[in-house]
Backbone as a ProteinNet text record, in pm:
[ID]
protein_1_A
[PRIMARY]
ESKLKSLIDSFQYGNAIKSGVAVAIIGKPNAGKSTLLNALLKEERAIVSDIAGTTRDTIEEVLHIKGNAFRLIDTAGLRETEDAIEAIGVVKAKEKVAQADVLVYLIDVATSDLKDDLAMLQELAREDLKIIICLTKIDEVEQAEQKAQTIAQTLQSEIPAHELLLISAKENIHLQDLKDELSTYVEHLKSESNVVITNQRHYESLQKSIDAVYKVKEAITHQISTELLAYELRNALEHLGEISGEFTNDEVLGNIFSKFCIGK
[TERTIARY]
11502.6	11486.7	11378.9	11382	11284.5	11142.3	11123.7	10991.4	10942.4	11032.2	10994.8	10956.9	11035.5	11006.8	10868.1	10837.3	10707.5	10593.1	10609	10505.2	10492.8	10606.9	10606.9	10541.2	10573.2	10514.8	10363.8	10314.3	10170.1	10091.3	10159.8	10090.1	10012.4	10071.5	10003.9	9872.8	9877.9	9756.9	9657.6	9709.2	9623.5	9555.4	9629	9573.9	9466.2	9488.9	9390.2	9260.2	9271.7	9153.1	9081.7	9160.4	9103.6	9044.3	9118.3	9077.8	9034.8	9057.4	9029.8	9148.8	9152.5	9262.2	9226.8	9315	9290.8	9328.6	9230.1	9250.5	9222	9326.2	9309.2	9287.1	9177.4	9147.5	9192.9	9293.4	9363.3	9368.1	9382.9	9398.4	9371.3	9392.6	9365.6	9214.5	9171	9027.6	8963.9	8842.8	8765	8824.6	8909.8	8963.6	8862.2	8759.7	8655	8658	8717.1	8732.7	8597.4	8513.1	8383.4	8292.5	8302	8224.7	8265.9	8395.2	8445.1	8396	8403.4	8355.9	8209.5	8127.6	7984.8	7960.8	8037.8	8020.4	8057.7	8165	8207.8	8107	8052.8	7957.3	7815.5	7793.2	7660.8	7557.2	7603.5	7512.8	7575.3	7490.6	7537.8	7592	7710.2	7768.4	7838.1	7904.9	7978.6	7911.8	7916.3	7859.5	7948.3	7885.4	7959.3	7912.9	8008.5	7974.2	8091.3	8067	8172.9	8260.8	8226.6	8303.1	8424.6	8544.1	8666.9	8672.3	8709.9	8722.6	8594	8498.7	8372.1	8395.7	8480.6	8511.6	8616	8579.1	8669.7	8729.3	8650.1	8694.1	8706.1	8763.2	8772.4	8641.5	8603.7	8484.7	8531.2	8489.5	8537.6	8419	8425	8321.1	8386.8	8317.2	8372.2	8308	8391.9	8347	8399.6	8313.4	8354.8	8369.8	8486.7	8513.7	8566.4	8492.8	8531.5	8561.8	8480.3	8494.5	8596.4	8666.9	8766.1	8711.4	8743.1	8695.5	8799	8751.9	8838.7	8779.6	8859.4	8815.1	8849.5	8750.5	8772.4	8768.4	8870.1	8879.7	8882.7	8771.2	8764.6	8822.5	8906.1	8978.8	8960.5	9002.9	9001.2	9099.4	9066.1	9156.1	9287.6	9396.8	9529.2	9566.2	9578.5	9621.7	9660	9733.5	9763.2	9635.5	9599.1	9476.1	9491.6	9420.5	9420.7	9300.3	9209.7	9093.1	9140.1	9123.3	9176.7	9119.7	8987.2	8923	8968.6	8975.4	9020.6	9166	9247.3	9388.8	9402.1	9315.4	9315.8	9280.1	9183.1	9142.8	9257.2	9338.2	9454.1	9556.1	9580.5	9673.9	9622.6	9492.6	9433.5	9441	9426.2	9435	9573.3	9676.8	9814	9837.4	9777.3	9790.6	9725.9	9612.9	9543.9	9627.1	9695.9	9781.6	9896.1	9949.9	10060.2	10018.4	9887.6	9837.1	9777.8	9768.6	9698.6	9787.4	9721.7	9790.5	9796.1	9689.8	9678.3	9645.5	9710.9	9682.2	9619.2	9496	9431.7	9439.5	9528.9	9552.4	9483.1	9395.8	9317.6	9375.8	9383.9	9429	9327	9273.5	9182.6	9260.1	9207.4	9278.9	9301.4	9223.7	9239.4	9356	9418	9527.6	9646.4	9696.7	9813.8	9941.2	9924.2	10038.5	10037.1	10131.9	10136.7	10231	10285.3	10388.1	10342	10223.1	10173.3	10143.9	10086.4	10054	10180.8	10282.4	10408.3	10473.1	10471.9	10531.3	10458.1	10325.2	10247	10270.2	10272.5	10296	10433.9	10533.3	10668.7	10676.2	10598.6	10596.4	10527.9	10421	10340	10392.7	10470.1	10515.2	10605.4	10589.4	10678.6	10681.1	10778.1	10801.2	10682.7	10616.6	10509.2	10371.2	10365.4	10238	10212.4	10101.5	10065.4	10001.5	10048.7	9997.1	9920.2	9793.5	9711.4	9674.4	9720.3	9689.6	9574.3	9467	9350.4	9337.1	9337.9	9311.2	9160.1	9099.9	8954	8888.3	8753.8	8667.5	8697.5	8729.1	8762.6	8641.8	8521.1	8399.7	8378.2	8448.8	8425.1	8528.1	8631.9	8744.4	8761	8773.1	8799.5	8943.9	8963.5	9095.9	9158.5	9075.3	9119.1	9235.8	9232	9337.8	9473.1	9472.5	9598.3	9653.9	9567.2	9611.5	9661.7	9595.1	9636.7	9775.7	9805.5	9938.2	10047.5	10020.1	10117.3	10141.9	10031.8	10044.7	10119.6	10087.5	10151	10302	10346.8	10491	10560.8	10498	10555.9	10560.8	10451.6	10444.6	10547.2	10565.5	10656.2	10797.5	10839.9	10977.9	10995.8	10885.7	10896	10851.3	10755.8	10694.7	10735.4	10775.9	10813	10694.4	10716.7	10617.2	10474.5	10388.1	10247.8	10162.6	10033.5	9938.1	9867.6	9833.5	9767.2	9636.6	9526.4	9395.3	9327.6	9246.5	9163.7	9020.1	8957.1	8822.7	8729.9	8602	8501	8406.8	8415.5	8328.8	8183.4	8165.1	8030	7956.5	8028.3	7967.5	7999.4	8065	8098.3	8184.6	8281	8370.3	8498.9	8529.1	8651.7	8662.8	8552.5	8559.8	8587.7	8543.7	8572.3	8722.5	8794.6	8940.9	9004.2	8949.7	9000.1	8971.2	8851.7	8816.9	8908.2	8937	9025.1	9165.4	9213.3	9346	9350.1	9243.4	9237.1	9234.6	9159.4	9153.8	9289.4	9357.1	9489.4	9589.1	9576.8	9665.6	9655.2	9531.8	9511.9	9565.3	9541.2	9588.8	9740.9	9809.1	9956.2	10010.3	9923.9	9967.6	9976.1	9905.5	9901.5	10041.7	10074.1	10205.2	10189.3	10302.7	10300.1	10277	10278.4	10261.1	10118.3	10107.6	9975.9	9912.2	9995	9947.5	9951.8	9844.7	9839.1	9835.4	9929.5	9938.4	9844	9758.9	9666.7	9684.1	9764.4	9778.9	9906.5	9892.6	10005.9	10114.7	10074.5	10173	10253.5	10185.8	10256.2	10354.8	10311	10396.5	10523.9	10507.3	10622.8	10717.7	10662.1	10746.8	10824.1	10760.6	10828	10941.1	10916.4	11020.9	11142.2	11116	11226	11300.4	11225.6	11285.8	11377.8	11331.9	11414.8	11535.6	11521.3	11636.6	11745.1	11703.1	11798.9	11865.2	11788.4	11843.7	11947.8	11919.4	12016.7	12147.9	12136	12256.6	12335.7	12264.1	12330.9	12408.6	12345.8	12411.9	12538	12522.2	12636.4	12748.6	12711.7	12810.9	12885	12811	12874.1	12974.8	12935.5	13023.2	13153.5	13142.9	13262.3	13326.6	13279.3	13336	13340.8	13229.5	13218.1	13185.9	13222.3	13212.3	13069.7	13063.3	12933.4	12844.7	12904.6	12823	12732.4	12788.6	12709.7	12604.8	12639.5	12541.7	12423	12454.6	12350.6	12260.9	12320.4	12245.2	12141.9	12186	12095	11989.1	12028.1	11930	11823.9	11868.4	11774	11677.4	11731	11645.9	11537.8	11581.6	11487.7	11377.4	11413.7	11316.1	11222.5	11277.7	11193.9	11086.1	11123.6	11024.2	10915.2	10952.2	10852	10767.7	10832	10761.1	10656	10675.9	10576.9	10446.8	10459.3	10340.9	10272.1	10353	10296.9	10254.6	10299.5	10264.5	10365.4	10474	10577.2	10662.9	10663.3	10744	10662.5	10654.1	10582.6	10663.2	10644.5	10701.5	10595.9	10625.4	10525.4	10479.9	10574.6	10540.9	10441.4	10466.9	10377.5	10239.4	10236.2	10108	10030.6	10101.9	10038.3	9978	10051.6	10005.2	9879	9879.6	9763.9	9641.5	9659.8	9546.4	9490.4	9573.4	9526.3	9420.1	9415.9	9322.1	9196	9185.5	9068.5	9005.6	8876.1	8806	8799.5	8872.3	8878.5	8776.1	8677.9	8575.9	8618.4	8526.3	8559.4	8588.8
9027	9121.3	9072	8941	8882.1	8897.2	8866.2	8877.6	9022	9114.8	9256.2	9308.4	9269.4	9312.7	9266.7	9140.9	9083.8	9161.5	9197.6	9273.8	9415	9478.7	9614.2	9615.5	9513.6	9505.5	9486.9	9428.2	9403.1	9530.7	9637.3	9758.3	9823.9	9826.6	9891.6	9818.9	9685	9606.3	9627.8	9627.7	9650.1	9785.2	9885.8	10020.2	10026	9949	9943.6	9881.3	9778.1	9712.8	9806.9	9872.4	9955.2	10085.9	10156	10290.9	10299.8	10193.2	10198.6	10253.2	10226.6	10272.4	10410.1	10507.5	10643.2	10649.1	10681.2	10686.5	10828.7	10899.8	11036.8	11034.4	11095.7	11105.9	11243.7	11244	11368.7	11382.6	11504.8	11530.1	11676	11714.5	11851.5	11875.4	12001.4	12030.5	11962	11911.7	11844.9	11712.6	11651.4	11519.8	11410.1	11443	11345.6	11290.1	11365.7	11316.4	11296.5	11399.2	11391.2	11287.9	11277.3	11176.3	11036.7	11016.8	10886.9	10856.9	10955.9	10935.5	10894.2	10965.3	10934.7	10794.7	10758.6	10627.4	10513.9	10532.4	10429	10414	10527	10524.7	10492.1	10504.3	10482.5	10580.8	10703.3	10810.9	10945	11048.7	11181.7	11252.3	11214.2	11271	11404.1	11414.7	11536.7	11606	11738.7	11816	11800.5	11767.8	11750.6	11856.1	11926.6	12023.5	12036.6	12105.4	12128.3	12246.9	12313.9	12431.8	12386.5	12419.3	12380.9	12446.1	12368.8	12423.2	12416.9	12330	12317.5	12269.3	12166.7	12116.1	12205.6	12266.9	12358.8	12294.7	12212.7	12151.4	12000.4	11931.3	11785.9	11722.2	11614.4	11537.9	11396.3	11344.9	11214.4	11120.6	11001.3	10900.3	10763.2	10666.4	10531.7	10435.8	10358.7	10255.2	10121.1	10020.6	9886.9	9796.4	9734.8	9641.1	9511.3	9402.9	9271.4	9274.9	9349.4	9354.6	9453.8	9521.8	9621.7	9762.6	9852.6	9991.2	10079.1	10160.1	10255.3	10394.9	10484.6	10622.9	10703.7	10722.3	10794.7	10944.6	11014.4	11158.8	11230.3	11295.4	11376.1	11512.8	11563.9	11687.2	11791.6	11911.9	12019.7	11988.1	12031.6	12011.4	12084.8	12018.5	12077.6	12167.2	12295.4	12392.1	12521.9	12603.6	12738.6	12821.4	12891.9	12970.1	13096.7	13201.1	13327.4	13335.1	13237.8	13232.6	13187.6	13272.3	13245.5	13117.4	13096.4	12978.1	12852.1	12857.4	12740.4	12707.8	12810.4	12789.5	12714.5	12748.1	12677	12530.5	12505.6	12369.3	12289.2	12353.4	12286.8	12247.7	12339.5	12310.4	12192.7	12192.7	12084.5	11952.3	11957.3	11835.6	11772	11854.9	11803.7	11747.6	11812.9	11763.2	11626.1	11605.4	11476.7	11366	11399.3	11299.7	11260.8	11358.5	11331.7	11233.2	11229.4	11139.7	11011.2	11001.6	10888.9	10765.6	10650.6	10524.2	10498.1	10542.1	10518.4	10650	10674.5	10790.8	10741.6	10784.5	10758.3	10888.9	10892.3	11016.3	11005	11102.3	11098.5	11191	11137.2	11215.5	11194.8	11303.3	11294.5	11233	11125.3	11054.1	11143.3	11251.1	11343	11439.7	11436.4	11529	11506.7	11615.8	11605	11655.7	11744.2	11799.2	11745.6	11658.3	11594.2	11664	11777	11843.5	11868.3	11926.7	11957.8	11830.4	11730.4	11604.4	11533.9	11531	11466.6	11537.7	11670.7	11748.6	11721.3	11712.7	11689.1	11547.9	11449.4	11310.9	11295.8	11360.6	11352.7	11421.1	11528.1	11598.8	11514.9	11444.8	11371.9	11232.2	11174	11035.4	11020.3	10908	10872	10719.6	10667.1	10522.9	10442.1	10491.2	10412.3	10446.8	10515.1	10553.8	10470.7	10396.8	10322.5	10419.7	10418.8	10510.6	10432.7	10471.9	10416.4	10532.8	10528.1	10634.9	10587.1	10666.2	10632.5	10730.8	10678.1	10761.5	10761	10879.2	10888.4	10931.3	10921.5	10966.8	10893	10763.6	10686.8	10669.2	10693.2	10682.9	10805.8	10915.1	11041.7	11070.5	10987.3	11017.6	10908.3	10948	10851.3	10800.5	10673.5	10609.4	10628.1	10609	10629	10537.2	10413.2	10317.9	10358.8	10411.5	10457.7	10576.6	10669.3	10785.4	10740.9	10640.7	10589.1	10526.5	10458.7	10397.9	10503.7	10614.6	10724.9	10782.6	10803.7	10856.1	10756.7	10627.8	10522.8	10520.4	10537.4	10536.1	10651.3	10768.2	10885.2	10862.8	10810.6	10787	10682.9	10579.7	10470.3	10519.2	10615.2	10663.2	10770.7	10832.8	10946.6	10919.6	10826.9	10805.4	10668.7	10662.1	10533.3	10437.8	10317.7	10209.2	10257.8	10225.3	10264.1	10166.4	10166.7	10089.2	10186.1	10138.2	10223.9	10158.2	10233.4	10181.9	10279.6	10226	10308.1	10295.9	10407.4	10400.5	10507.2	10483.5	10586.9	10577.2	10674.4	10673.7	10696.9	10780.9	10815.5	10692.4	10608.1	10489.3	10361.4	10375.6	10260.6	10156.7	10205.4	10116.7	10094.5	9969.1	9926.9	9977.4	10018.6	10060.3	9940.7	9821.7	9701.7	9676.4	9711.4	9696.1	9782.9	9903.2	9993.5	9935	9882.8	9820.7	9701.1	9623.7	9507	9550.3	9660.9	9712.7	9754.6	9817.6	9860	9737.9	9635.8	9512.9	9444.2	9440.5	9377.2	9448.2	9581.1	9658.4	9608.7	9590.3	9544.7	9402.4	9316.6	9177.6	9172.9	9262	9264.3	9316.4	9383.3	9434.9	9324.5	9214.7	9106.7	9052.1	9035.5	8981.4	8837.7	8770.5	8631.6	8621.4	8735.2	8734	8693.4	8610.4	8572.3	8686.6	8781.9	8898.2	9020.6	9098	9219.3	9340.8	9432.3	9553.5	9660	9715	9821.7	9950	9943.6	10057.4	10136.4	10267.5	10351.8	10349.6	10350.4	10348.3	10218.2	10106.4	9977.7	9977.1	10033.8	10041.3	10121.5	10236	10320	10248.5	10174.6	10099	9989.4	9924.5	9820.7	9880.8	9998.5	10067.3	10098.8	10148.6	10180.6	10053.8	9945.9	9818.8	9765.3	9770.3	9716.4	9806.6	9937.2	10027.5	9987	9949.4	9902.9	9772.7	9684.3	9557	9583.6	9680.1	9715.3	9764	9840.7	9890.2	9774.5	9672.7	9553.5	9483	9468	9402.4	9479.3	9612.4	9696.7	9683.9	9679.3	9666.5	9533.3	9425.8	9293.6	9296	9359.4	9368.2	9438.9	9543.4	9620.8	9571.5	9457.4	9393.8	9489.8	9558.4	9650	9568.5	9620.9	9547.2	9500.6	9390.6	9329.1	9420.5	9512.8	9604.5	9689.4	9736.8	9819	9734.8	9610.6	9520.6	9500.7	9477.5	9454.9	9578.1	9697.2	9822.4	9832.9	9805.9	9816.8	9706.3	9586.2	9478	9512.3	9575.1	9617.3	9721.7	9812	9912.7	9845.9	9746.1	9674.8	9609.9	9546.4	9477.9	9576.6	9692.7	9792.6	9846.9	9867.4	9916.5	9812.3	9684.2	9578	9572.9	9599.9	9601.2	9710	9818.9	9926	9877.5	9776.2	9719.8	9620	9534.4	9426.8	9475.1	9594.5	9647.6	9614.8	9545.6	9510.8	9631.2	9731.1	9850.2	9972.6	10069.6	10193.3	10312.2	10424.9	10549.1	10658	10775.2	10883	10918.1	10913.9	10949.6	10849.1	10719.6	10615.2	10628.2	10645.7	10659.1	10781.1	10891.3	11012.5	10988.7	10914.3	10882.7	10797.5	10697.9	10608.6	10684.6	10758.2	10825.8	10939.3	10994.5	11103.6	11053.1	10921.2	10863.6	10809.9	10826.7	10777	10888.9	10878.6	10972.9	10908.2	10966.3	10909.2	10980.4	10904.9	10964.2	10960.4	10993.7	10995.8	10855.3
12171.9	12060.5	11963.8	11935.4	11843.4	11897.3	12026.4	12089	12088	12124	12129	11991	11890.4	11752.9	11710.1	11743.5	11705.3	11768.8	11896.1	11966	11908.9	11882.5	11827.3	11688.9	11608.7	11474	11478.2	11587.1	11597	11627.4	11669.9	11713.3	11599.3	11479.9	11367.4	11335.2	11341.8	11318.8	11433.3	11557.2	11672.9	11667.6	11623	11612	11503.8	11395.2	11286.7	11336.4	11421.4	11476.8	11574.3	11659.4	11765.3	11713	11628.2	11585.8	11440.5	11363.4	11220.4	11143.8	11014.5	10928.6	10872.8	10894.2	10843.5	10695.5	10612	10466.4	10418.4	10376.8	10327.1	10176.3	10132.3	9988.8	9942.9	9857.4	9820.6	9668.3	9622.9	9479.7	9449.2	9324.9	9283.8	9281	9279.4	9271.1	9150.7	9169.7	9065	9016.9	9099.1	9062.1	9092.4	9172.9	9202.6	9343	9435.6	9573.8	9643.6	9638.2	9705.1	9638.1	9506.6	9433.7	9477.7	9497.1	9542.1	9683.4	9773.2	9910.5	9909.9	9833.3	9827.4	9771.2	9668.6	9604.3	9699.7	9776.8	9870.5	9984.8	10030.7	10141.7	10095.2	9962.2	9902.6	9958.8	9980.4	10022.4	9985.1	9973.8	9936.4	10060.3	10103.3	10225.2	10197.4	10082.8	10048.2	9930	9930.9	9820.3	9697.6	9583.5	9458.6	9359.4	9298.2	9193.7	9097.5	8985.8	8887.8	8925.8	9035.3	9078.4	9158	9108.4	9178	9315.1	9415.2	9550.3	9630.7	9588.3	9661.4	9804	9818.8	9952.7	10017.7	10131.8	10200.1	10325	10392.9	10517.5	10496.2	10592.8	10582.4	10629.1	10562.1	10598.6	10630.7	10746.1	10789.6	10811.9	10750.9	10768.1	10777.4	10838.6	10855.6	10755.9	10688.7	10595.5	10645.3	10653.6	10695.5	10573.6	10562.4	10453.3	10514.5	10492.7	10544.9	10694.7	10768	10912.8	10964.4	10874.8	10915.4	10893.9	10987.9	10978.6	10909.4	10816.2	10746.4	10764.1	10820	10840.7	10716.3	10629.5	10503.7	10528.7	10480.7	10503.8	10368.7	10334.8	10212.9	10245.7	10157.6	10187.5	10077.5	10108.5	10009.1	9896.9	9775.3	9662	9683	9646	9666.8	9549.4	9577.1	9474.8	9542.6	9470.6	9519.5	9508.5	9615.9	9613.1	9695.5	9652.7	9726.9	9820	9809.6	9897.6	10035.9	10136.8	10270.9	10330.7	10313.8	10372.4	10300.6	10168.5	10091.9	10126	10147.2	10181.8	10314.4	10411	10539.6	10516.2	10426	10392.5	10332.9	10250	10188.4	10295.2	10390.7	10501.3	10582.6	10613.1	10691.8	10616.9	10484.5	10403.2	10417.4	10412.8	10426	10566.3	10666.5	10804.4	10818.1	10751.9	10757.9	10694.2	10585.9	10520.6	10613.3	10685.4	10778.7	10887.3	10919.3	11023.7	10966.7	10833.6	10770.4	10756.3	10745.4	10718.1	10568.6	10498.6	10354.2	10284.3	10172.7	10088.9	9958.8	9933.9	9805.1	9726.3	9628.1	9552.7	9417.6	9388.2	9264.8	9158.6	9037	8921.5	8809.7	8756.5	8641.4	8525.1	8466.7	8360.8	8237.7	8225.9	8112.3	8131.8	8251.4	8282.7	8190.2	8133.8	8045.8	8114.1	8211.4	8284.4	8427.8	8458.5	8590.4	8687.5	8647.7	8728.6	8871.9	8888.5	9023.4	9102.2	9034.6	9103	9150.3	9065.7	9103.3	9221.3	9217	9326.1	9457.5	9451.4	9572.2	9625.3	9538	9579.9	9643.9	9585.8	9641.4	9777.9	9794	9922.7	10030.4	9993.1	10090.6	10121.9	10029.7	10046.7	10168.8	10236.7	10345.9	10356.2	10426.7	10428.2	10478	10581.8	10642.6	10587.4	10474.8	10413.9	10288.3	10286.9	10166	10068.2	9943.6	9842.3	9736	9718.1	9609.8	9518.8	9395.2	9299.2	9211.2	9208.2	9127.1	9011.3	8889.6	8772.2	8753.2	8767.2	8776.4	8645.6	8646.9	8536.5	8406.5	8416.4	8295.8	8204.1	8258.1	8176.6	8089.2	8119.5	8049.6	7941.3	7932.3	7842	7736.9	7612	7505.7	7517.1	7485.8	7493.5	7632.4	7733.4	7871.6	7908.1	7860.6	7897	7839.5	7716.9	7656.2	7733.5	7769.1	7846.2	7983.4	8040.1	8170.4	8162.8	8053.9	8036.8	8033.7	7966.2	7959.3	8098.5	8174	8310.5	8397.7	8382.5	8463.9	8443.7	8320.7	8291	8362.1	8362.6	8430.3	8580.5	8636.7	8780.8	8825.4	8743.7	8779.2	8801.9	8722	8731.5	8839.1	8882.3	8973.1	9116.8	9134	9266	9319.8	9447.3	9507.2	9508.5	9555.9	9551.9	9572.7	9478.3	9488.1	9408.3	9436.8	9358.1	9263.5	9143.7	9045.2	9000.7	9010.5	8970.8	8875	8784.7	8696.6	8746.7	8780.7	8837.7	8780.3	8799.5	8779.6	8898.9	8988.4	9106	9064.9	8965.3	8920.2	8867.2	8793	8732.9	8809.7	8926	9011.6	8938.2	8861.3	8785.9	8865.3	8893.9	8962.9	9106.7	9166.6	9307.3	9398.3	9353.7	9432.3	9437.9	9330.2	9329.4	9437.9	9455.7	9559.6	9697.8	9716.9	9845.5	9874	9770.3	9787.1	9828.4	9770.8	9806.4	9953.6	9999.6	10139.5	10232.3	10194.1	10274.6	10279.6	10165.2	10157.4	10248.3	10256.7	10343.7	10488.1	10536.5	10674.3	10692	10592.8	10601.2	10615.1	10545.8	10549.5	10682.8	10759.2	10889	10994.2	10970.9	11070.3	11094.5	11221.4	11258.4	11305.9	11327.9	11372.9	11524	11590.4	11736.1	11774.2	11880.6	11931.6	12010.1	12051.1	12126	12035.2	12034.9	11953.2	12045.3	12026.5	12108.5	12052.6	12139.8	12096.3	12176.9	12282.8	12372.9	12340.4	12322	12285.7	12392.7	12520.1	12628.9	12627.6	12602.8	12594	12478.1	12366.7	12247.3	12277.3	12345.3	12377.9	12474.1	12570.1	12663.7	12591	12497.1	12418.3	12334.8	12279.7	12201.4	12289.7	12410.5	12502.7	12543.3	12561.8	12601.3	12492.3	12366.5	12258.4	12232.8	12258.1	12246.3	12346.2	12467.2	12569	12525.6	12463.1	12412.9	12304.6	12217.4	12112.8	12174.4	12283.7	12352.1	12413.1	12461.2	12514	12402.3	12287.9	12173.5	12131.9	12129.3	12091.4	12194.1	12322.3	12429.4	12420.3	12386.5	12372.1	12256.1	12147.6	12029.5	12064.5	12149.2	12184.9	12315	12363.7	12484	12603.6	12625	12739.1	12864.8	12980.2	13106.8	13136.1	13212.3	13243.4	13327.3	13404.6	13485.2	13396.5	13284.7	13193.4	13120.8	13090.3	13027.4	13122	13248.8	13349.5	13362.4	13354.4	13365.7	13252.6	13129.2	13014.9	13017.3	13060.3	13072.2	13176.5	13285.2	13389.1	13333.1	13250.7	13186	13100.8	13023.1	12935.6	13018	13127.8	13213.1	13282.8	13321.6	13388.8	13294.9	13168.9	13072.1	13049.5	13048.1	13037.4	13165.2	13279.3	13407.3	13414.7	13338	13333.2	13269.3	13180.7	13116.2	13208.7	13270.3	13354.1	13492.6	13531	13662.4	13769.8	13732.2	13829.8	13867.1	13777.6	13804.4	13766.9	13856.9	13827.3	13876.8	13814.4	13865.2	13850.8	13899.9	13899.5	13758.7	13663.2	13524.7	13466.1	13491.7	13440.8	13504.5	13637.3	13707.5	13657.4	13637.7	13585.9	13449	13365.8	13230.6	13235.2	13324	13336.1	13387.8	13499.2	13560.8	13475	13387.5	13300	13201.7	13180.2	13084.7	13151.2	13284.1	13354.7	13436.5	13457.7	13547.1	13684.6	13779.7	13914.8	14002.8	14055	14140.4	14286.5	14376.5	14520.5	14570.1
[MASK]
++++++++++++++++++++++++++++++++++++++++++++++++++++++++++++++++++++++++++++++++++++++++++++++++++++++++++++++++++++++++++++++++++++++++++++++++++++++++++++++++++++++++++++++++++++++++++++++++++++++++++++++++++++++++++++++++++++++++++++++++++++++++++++++++++++++++

């Protein structure tokens, strides 16, 4: 169980190395999402304007920080809208968050009503999602730090574990703090295992194997016959055999061959 857990825990880190960390940049219209994307990439990748709802579709670019790849996803501003195209963009934005590893949620520091932001954060939050809340445009607001403290107190009581940063993408203020947070996320994914799992099929086989081990533990606790223990142990070994090649079935072979182009 200990060995399997270690390998399973390594998958998230392995996936981050193989595919990069998916970072969804979310917030209400004009919170500064596209400005932040451009500032991080150091190029004018997304159109920036004062018109709310400028970004309609998702924009995806890769940023490398300390050797790690982060797939930054700029999304449409989250709000109720009657514009059919913008509404599709909002749906797609939520779908991207569902697939993301990290949520960077932007709130204009001048915001006085957090009701919509709190509702959206509560809707999007999940256990395996790292949340970084950025209070933006601190260069444009007088007494920004005091206003940020008021917002922070509200967020602390309403939103589960999150990081809070004060930034200005336009003036490049504290963007390094955001980069450091993203780097720290990857560092925390590292497991003690010498082997790092990067293959989804291997990960699924390990999950099935440890489920069988749990059934063995439960059977021992309830003093169930050794025949049933042997059955579950065999299941655990067969799932591991699917990884090592010692055991194959049509489903496994189909899964493997579906990912390769087989010529004559």
